[in-house]
């Protein structure tokens, strides 16, 4: 196992890119659900870096297809710098979101690190949504629906240039991404996903082929030189078990399917960075979604309920 055993928790308390308020309380809810001590009980050394700061949420309508673009950029710069600093010192960053627009700051930092270290990058995007909108395609203007497109170079300068990248030399190639659990994609967004050849394992695929086969494909061809990043949007999970998110979509993975997904990632021993996004305590029931997220993260770090040795 090469999974880093030194973890840094980074809180990013904002809902600046979301369509509902409350993901700003996500980091604290994950701490209340004991994320730190739980990881420590599995032999992980955990340091909590506390929370980043950034602009407050002015809750304004979109301008030119983007809601809160400058504020989103400021938050993502802060996330980028914090995640990059942890990777630089050999620690494994866990970003506690915050809405999923911050996947941009986190993954651009990971991509920059990989580029400098000559490593390959594989991004597993666990989500109900593809988050592949642009300002022309978005039905909402909410930037949490756009981070994957921005990372691939399709987005405003303010976002795609974070970490020294550009339209010509974006942070990631769509080829490095595997999306899992997808079941809500806007019409124009869907066309763009196909055009850019994103590899999507949607819920229909998981229904038909099973989570095991899905994860075998999503994790295929990882090698010792691959950095595995997991961007876990809590709305990946079925809303019956995870109600505490802003954009629920029925028909997501069950508890067992989600556990298997996490366990198979853990088995690779390659997990090197993680985002835990979109948890919204304002919509949760007695913190059950945060508690479930922590339970699944335990599996991601190798908790095993297996009987076999
Ligand atoms: N990270 C998320 N929860 N994204 C939801 C995006 C919803 C919708 N596709 C939009 O762009 O507005
Ligand atoms: Mn998302």
GROMACS .gro file of C-alpha atoms and ligand atoms in nm:
model
  322
    1UNK     CA    1   0.000   0.000   0.000
    2UNK     CA    2   0.138   0.335  -0.097
    3UNK     CA    3  -0.158   0.539   0.031
    4UNK     CA    4  -0.014   0.832   0.222
    5UNK     CA    5  -0.071   0.792   0.591
    6UNK     CA    6  -0.017   1.161   0.673
    7UNK     CA    7  -0.335   1.353   0.609
    8UNK     CA    8  -0.413   1.724   0.632
    9UNK     CA    9  -0.773   1.835   0.665
   10UNK     CA   10  -0.846   2.167   0.494
   11UNK     CA   11  -1.184   2.330   0.553
   12UNK     CA   12  -1.334   2.549   0.280
   13UNK     CA   13  -1.655   2.683   0.434
   14UNK     CA   14  -1.839   2.836   0.142
   15UNK     CA   15  -2.145   2.781  -0.077
   16UNK     CA   16  -2.029   3.043  -0.326
   17UNK     CA   17  -2.079   2.820  -0.634
   18UNK     CA   18  -2.401   2.648  -0.529
   19UNK     CA   19  -2.770   2.706  -0.594
   20UNK     CA   20  -2.871   2.647  -0.231
   21UNK     CA   21  -2.718   2.796   0.081
   22UNK     CA   22  -2.560   2.577   0.350
   23UNK     CA   23  -2.260   2.385   0.209
   24UNK     CA   24  -2.058   2.652   0.391
   25UNK     CA   25  -2.132   2.451   0.708
   26UNK     CA   26  -1.996   2.129   0.557
   27UNK     CA   27  -1.645   2.133   0.707
   28UNK     CA   28  -1.771   2.170   1.063
   29UNK     CA   29  -2.034   1.899   1.017
   30UNK     CA   30  -1.762   1.655   0.902
   31UNK     CA   31  -1.556   1.745   1.209
   32UNK     CA   32  -1.861   1.699   1.434
   33UNK     CA   33  -1.902   1.356   1.269
   34UNK     CA   34  -1.545   1.286   1.388
   35UNK     CA   35  -1.359   1.271   1.062
   36UNK     CA   36  -1.020   1.335   1.226
   37UNK     CA   37  -1.029   1.083   1.514
   38UNK     CA   38  -1.195   0.825   1.290
   39UNK     CA   39  -0.910   0.834   1.040
   40UNK     CA   40  -0.661   0.823   1.327
   41UNK     CA   41  -0.823   0.504   1.452
   42UNK     CA   42  -0.713   0.347   1.122
   43UNK     CA   43  -0.350   0.444   1.171
   44UNK     CA   44  -0.366   0.765   0.969
   45UNK     CA   45  -0.179   1.061   1.114
   46UNK     CA   46  -0.416   1.359   1.089
   47UNK     CA   47  -0.351   1.731   1.115
   48UNK     CA   48  -0.648   1.967   1.092
   49UNK     CA   49  -0.533   2.289   0.925
   50UNK     CA   50  -0.860   2.462   1.017
   51UNK     CA   51  -1.060   2.665   0.770
   52UNK     CA   52  -0.960   2.879   0.475
   53UNK     CA   53  -1.123   3.219   0.442
   54UNK     CA   54  -1.268   3.400   0.144
   55UNK     CA   55  -1.541   3.639   0.036
   56UNK     CA   56  -1.885   3.605   0.188
   57UNK     CA   57  -2.173   3.490  -0.033
   58UNK     CA   58  -2.353   3.800  -0.171
   59UNK     CA   59  -2.631   3.575  -0.314
   60UNK     CA   60  -2.665   3.761  -0.644
   61UNK     CA   61  -2.809   3.644  -0.979
   62UNK     CA   62  -2.572   3.528  -1.256
   63UNK     CA   63  -2.388   3.780  -1.471
   64UNK     CA   64  -2.294   3.665  -1.823
   65UNK     CA   65  -2.365   3.304  -1.732
   66UNK     CA   66  -2.170   3.299  -1.406
   67UNK     CA   67  -2.288   3.352  -1.054
   68UNK     CA   68  -2.030   3.505  -0.819
   69UNK     CA   69  -1.739   3.458  -1.059
   70UNK     CA   70  -1.492   3.681  -0.874
   71UNK     CA   71  -1.579   3.529  -0.536
   72UNK     CA   72  -1.554   3.176  -0.679
   73UNK     CA   73  -1.210   3.262  -0.820
   74UNK     CA   74  -1.092   3.399  -0.483
   75UNK     CA   75  -1.203   3.086  -0.297
   76UNK     CA   76  -1.046   2.859  -0.556
   77UNK     CA   77  -0.713   3.042  -0.538
   78UNK     CA   78  -0.713   2.990  -0.161
   79UNK     CA   79  -0.796   2.620  -0.202
   80UNK     CA   80  -0.532   2.577  -0.472
   81UNK     CA   81  -0.258   2.729  -0.257
   82UNK     CA   82  -0.352   2.523   0.050
   83UNK     CA   83  -0.379   2.191  -0.136
   84UNK     CA   84  -0.059   2.256  -0.330
   85UNK     CA   85   0.131   2.336  -0.008
   86UNK     CA   86   0.028   2.004   0.150
   87UNK     CA   87   0.129   1.802  -0.157
   88UNK     CA   88   0.462   1.982  -0.167
   89UNK     CA   89   0.544   1.865   0.186
   90UNK     CA   90   0.441   1.508   0.104
   91UNK     CA   91   0.113   1.514   0.293
   92UNK     CA   92  -0.222   1.400   0.162
   93UNK     CA   93  -0.478   1.682   0.143
   94UNK     CA   94  -0.843   1.617   0.223
   95UNK     CA   95  -1.052   1.914   0.121
   96UNK     CA   96  -1.364   1.954   0.335
   97UNK     CA   97  -1.614   2.148   0.122
   98UNK     CA   98  -1.782   2.362   0.054
   99UNK     CA   99  -1.958   2.332  -0.276
  100UNK     CA  100  -1.809   2.148  -0.573
  101UNK     CA  101  -1.686   2.460  -0.754
  102UNK     CA  102  -1.383   2.417  -0.525
  103UNK     CA  103  -1.289   2.095  -0.704
  104UNK     CA  104  -1.127   2.333  -0.948
  105UNK     CA  105  -0.883   2.475  -0.692
  106UNK     CA  106  -0.812   2.135  -0.545
  107UNK     CA  107  -0.760   1.941  -0.869
  108UNK     CA  108  -0.561   2.221  -1.036
  109UNK     CA  109  -0.322   2.198  -0.738
  110UNK     CA  110  -0.301   1.821  -0.777
  111UNK     CA  111  -0.243   1.857  -1.153
  112UNK     CA  112   0.032   2.114  -1.096
  113UNK     CA  113   0.198   1.884  -0.844
  114UNK     CA  114   0.177   1.586  -1.082
  115UNK     CA  115   0.320   1.789  -1.369
  116UNK     CA  116   0.615   1.898  -1.154
  117UNK     CA  117   0.674   1.545  -1.024
  118UNK     CA  118   0.635   1.375  -1.362
  119UNK     CA  119   0.337   1.177  -1.237
  120UNK     CA  120   0.028   1.064  -1.420
  121UNK     CA  121  -0.307   1.174  -1.280
  122UNK     CA  122  -0.635   0.985  -1.258
  123UNK     CA  123  -0.941   1.169  -1.128
  124UNK     CA  124  -1.241   0.974  -1.003
  125UNK     CA  125  -1.543   1.204  -1.001
  126UNK     CA  126  -1.812   1.048  -0.779
  127UNK     CA  127  -2.123   1.256  -0.840
  128UNK     CA  128  -2.486   1.261  -0.953
  129UNK     CA  129  -2.385   1.538  -1.197
  130UNK     CA  130  -2.116   1.570  -1.464
  131UNK     CA  131  -2.032   1.928  -1.358
  132UNK     CA  132  -1.926   1.991  -1.720
  133UNK     CA  133  -2.124   2.306  -1.795
  134UNK     CA  134  -1.994   2.628  -1.946
  135UNK     CA  135  -2.143   2.978  -1.927
  136UNK     CA  136  -2.321   2.911  -2.257
  137UNK     CA  137  -2.458   2.571  -2.156
  138UNK     CA  138  -2.550   2.623  -1.790
  139UNK     CA  139  -2.918   2.645  -1.698
  140UNK     CA  140  -2.836   2.803  -1.361
  141UNK     CA  141  -2.511   2.998  -1.377
  142UNK     CA  142  -2.401   2.809  -1.065
  143UNK     CA  143  -2.031   2.741  -1.096
  144UNK     CA  144  -2.050   2.416  -0.896
  145UNK     CA  145  -2.192   2.277  -1.223
  146UNK     CA  146  -1.874   2.375  -1.415
  147UNK     CA  147  -1.550   2.264  -1.242
  148UNK     CA  148  -1.467   1.968  -1.469
  149UNK     CA  149  -1.507   2.183  -1.781
  150UNK     CA  150  -1.292   2.458  -1.628
  151UNK     CA  151  -1.018   2.209  -1.538
  152UNK     CA  152  -1.018   2.091  -1.899
  153UNK     CA  153  -0.972   2.451  -2.017
  154UNK     CA  154  -1.332   2.544  -2.096
  155UNK     CA  155  -1.415   2.838  -1.876
  156UNK     CA  156  -1.328   3.194  -1.783
  157UNK     CA  157  -0.965   3.308  -1.752
  158UNK     CA  158  -1.013   3.377  -1.381
  159UNK     CA  159  -1.072   3.006  -1.323
  160UNK     CA  160  -0.871   2.821  -1.587
  161UNK     CA  161  -0.552   3.014  -1.516
  162UNK     CA  162  -0.535   2.919  -1.148
  163UNK     CA  163  -0.206   2.737  -1.088
  164UNK     CA  164  -0.042   2.872  -1.404
  165UNK     CA  165  -0.257   2.679  -1.653
  166UNK     CA  166  -0.423   2.820  -1.966
  167UNK     CA  167  -0.676   2.738  -2.234
  168UNK     CA  168  -0.397   2.591  -2.448
  169UNK     CA  169  -0.238   2.407  -2.155
  170UNK     CA  170  -0.524   2.320  -1.919
  171UNK     CA  171  -0.485   2.150  -1.581
  172UNK     CA  172  -0.625   1.818  -1.699
  173UNK     CA  173  -0.724   1.622  -2.006
  174UNK     CA  174  -1.077   1.477  -2.007
  175UNK     CA  175  -0.899   1.143  -2.068
  176UNK     CA  176  -0.774   1.140  -1.710
  177UNK     CA  177  -1.126   1.154  -1.563
  178UNK     CA  178  -1.368   0.874  -1.478
  179UNK     CA  179  -1.713   0.988  -1.369
  180UNK     CA  180  -1.919   0.748  -1.159
  181UNK     CA  181  -2.282   0.762  -1.044
  182UNK     CA  182  -2.396   1.024  -1.297
  183UNK     CA  183  -2.772   1.062  -1.340
  184UNK     CA  184  -2.842   1.431  -1.401
  185UNK     CA  185  -2.680   1.603  -1.696
  186UNK     CA  186  -2.823   1.911  -1.870
  187UNK     CA  187  -2.902   1.883  -2.245
  188UNK     CA  188  -2.619   2.099  -2.376
  189UNK     CA  189  -2.385   1.965  -2.113
  190UNK     CA  190  -2.453   1.610  -2.234
  191UNK     CA  191  -2.355   1.699  -2.590
  192UNK     CA  192  -2.035   1.857  -2.461
  193UNK     CA  193  -1.952   1.551  -2.246
  194UNK     CA  194  -1.978   1.335  -2.560
  195UNK     CA  195  -1.782   1.581  -2.771
  196UNK     CA  196  -1.497   1.586  -2.520
  197UNK     CA  197  -1.518   1.208  -2.474
  198UNK     CA  198  -1.545   1.210  -2.097
  199UNK     CA  199  -1.562   0.855  -1.965
  200UNK     CA  200  -1.890   0.835  -1.776
  201UNK     CA  201  -2.017   0.537  -1.579
  202UNK     CA  202  -2.374   0.653  -1.531
  203UNK     CA  203  -2.633   0.489  -1.306
  204UNK     CA  204  -2.774   0.288  -1.595
  205UNK     CA  205  -2.429   0.139  -1.647
  206UNK     CA  206  -2.394   0.064  -1.275
  207UNK     CA  207  -2.745  -0.092  -1.270
  208UNK     CA  208  -2.663  -0.317  -1.562
  209UNK     CA  209  -2.299  -0.403  -1.501
  210UNK     CA  210  -2.272  -0.363  -1.124
  211UNK     CA  211  -2.041  -0.149  -0.912
  212UNK     CA  212  -1.767  -0.412  -0.914
  213UNK     CA  213  -1.726  -0.414  -1.292
  214UNK     CA  214  -1.762  -0.033  -1.301
  215UNK     CA  215  -1.480   0.018  -1.053
  216UNK     CA  216  -1.258  -0.240  -1.222
  217UNK     CA  217  -1.280  -0.034  -1.540
  218UNK     CA  218  -1.251   0.304  -1.367
  219UNK     CA  219  -0.940   0.188  -1.180
  220UNK     CA  220  -0.781  -0.001  -1.470
  221UNK     CA  221  -0.433   0.094  -1.591
  222UNK     CA  222  -0.330   0.271  -1.271
  223UNK     CA  223   0.039   0.219  -1.214
  224UNK     CA  224   0.296   0.299  -0.945
  225UNK     CA  225   0.349   0.641  -1.101
  226UNK     CA  226  -0.019   0.741  -1.098
  227UNK     CA  227  -0.160   0.992  -0.851
  228UNK     CA  228  -0.520   0.895  -0.777
  229UNK     CA  229  -0.748   1.183  -0.681
  230UNK     CA  230  -1.105   1.123  -0.564
  231UNK     CA  231  -1.355   1.407  -0.585
  232UNK     CA  232  -1.647   1.283  -0.376
  233UNK     CA  233  -1.964   1.488  -0.416
  234UNK     CA  234  -2.193   1.361  -0.141
  235UNK     CA  235  -2.491   1.387  -0.381
  236UNK     CA  236  -2.335   1.081  -0.553
  237UNK     CA  237  -2.521   0.878  -0.288
  238UNK     CA  238  -2.888   0.797  -0.306
  239UNK     CA  239  -3.086   1.075  -0.131
  240UNK     CA  240  -3.266   0.818   0.085
  241UNK     CA  241  -2.938   0.763   0.269
  242UNK     CA  242  -2.783   1.107   0.208
  243UNK     CA  243  -3.046   1.381   0.226
  244UNK     CA  244  -2.803   1.654   0.335
  245UNK     CA  245  -2.707   1.798  -0.005
  246UNK     CA  246  -2.839   2.089  -0.212
  247UNK     CA  247  -2.901   1.912  -0.542
  248UNK     CA  248  -3.043   1.566  -0.468
  249UNK     CA  249  -3.114   1.329  -0.757
  250UNK     CA  250  -3.300   1.004  -0.691
  251UNK     CA  251  -3.158   0.672  -0.799
  252UNK     CA  252  -2.803   0.689  -0.668
  253UNK     CA  253  -2.577   0.417  -0.528
  254UNK     CA  254  -2.700   0.230  -0.223
  255UNK     CA  255  -2.500   0.198   0.096
  256UNK     CA  256  -2.348  -0.133  -0.016
  257UNK     CA  257  -2.265  -0.005  -0.365
  258UNK     CA  258  -2.099   0.303  -0.220
  259UNK     CA  259  -1.902   0.092   0.027
  260UNK     CA  260  -1.779  -0.135  -0.251
  261UNK     CA  261  -1.679   0.167  -0.457
  262UNK     CA  262  -1.472   0.306  -0.168
  263UNK     CA  263  -1.322  -0.032  -0.076
  264UNK     CA  264  -1.208  -0.098  -0.431
  265UNK     CA  265  -1.041   0.243  -0.441
  266UNK     CA  266  -0.870   0.165  -0.108
  267UNK     CA  267  -0.750  -0.170  -0.245
  268UNK     CA  268  -0.549   0.006  -0.517
  269UNK     CA  269  -0.333   0.170  -0.251
  270UNK     CA  270  -0.302   0.471  -0.479
  271UNK     CA  271  -0.534   0.727  -0.319
  272UNK     CA  272  -0.329   1.045  -0.290
  273UNK     CA  273  -0.580   1.329  -0.246
  274UNK     CA  274  -0.950   1.368  -0.174
  275UNK     CA  275  -1.234   1.621  -0.189
  276UNK     CA  276  -1.548   1.576   0.022
  277UNK     CA  277  -1.796   1.818  -0.129
  278UNK     CA  278  -2.150   1.954  -0.122
  279UNK     CA  279  -2.243   1.834   0.225
  280UNK     CA  280  -2.520   2.072   0.336
  281UNK     CA  281  -2.603   2.051   0.708
  282UNK     CA  282  -2.897   2.293   0.664
  283UNK     CA  283  -3.071   2.017   0.467
  284UNK     CA  284  -2.947   1.724   0.673
  285UNK     CA  285  -3.119   1.523   0.947
  286UNK     CA  286  -2.921   1.517   1.272
  287UNK     CA  287  -2.594   1.508   1.077
  288UNK     CA  288  -2.666   1.164   0.931
  289UNK     CA  289  -2.526   1.252   0.589
  290UNK     CA  290  -2.200   1.375   0.744
  291UNK     CA  291  -2.183   1.058   0.954
  292UNK     CA  292  -2.235   0.846   0.644
  293UNK     CA  293  -1.971   1.041   0.453
  294UNK     CA  294  -1.721   0.975   0.733
  295UNK     CA  295  -1.816   0.606   0.736
  296UNK     CA  296  -1.744   0.585   0.361
  297UNK     CA  297  -1.419   0.780   0.397
  298UNK     CA  298  -1.311   0.521   0.656
  299UNK     CA  299  -1.354   0.255   0.389
  300UNK     CA  300  -1.155   0.469   0.149
  301UNK     CA  301  -0.873   0.453   0.404
  302UNK     CA  302  -0.890   0.079   0.438
  303UNK     CA  303  -1.145   0.004   0.708
  304UNK     CA  304  -1.251  -0.348   0.627
  305UNK     CA  305  -1.557  -0.536   0.738
  306UNK     CA  306  -1.445  -0.840   0.541
  307UNK     CA  307  -1.433  -1.176   0.711
  308UNK     CA  308  -1.177  -1.316   0.475
  309UNK     CA  309  -0.813  -1.239   0.547
  310LIG     N1  310  -2.185   1.997  -0.786
  310LIG     C1  311  -2.315   2.000  -0.805
  310LIG     N2  312  -2.398   1.973  -0.709
  310LIG     N3  313  -2.358   2.035  -0.927
  310LIG     C2  314  -2.495   2.045  -0.962
  310LIG     C3  315  -2.512   2.105  -1.099
  310LIG     C4  316  -2.657   2.112  -1.139
  310LIG     C5  317  -2.681   2.161  -1.281
  310LIG     N4  318  -2.625   2.071  -1.379
  310LIG     C6  319  -2.625   2.300  -1.300
  310LIG     O1  320  -2.526   2.315  -1.368
  310LIG     O2  321  -2.676   2.395  -1.246
  311LIG    MN1  322  -2.066   1.786  -0.813
   0.00000   0.00000   0.00000
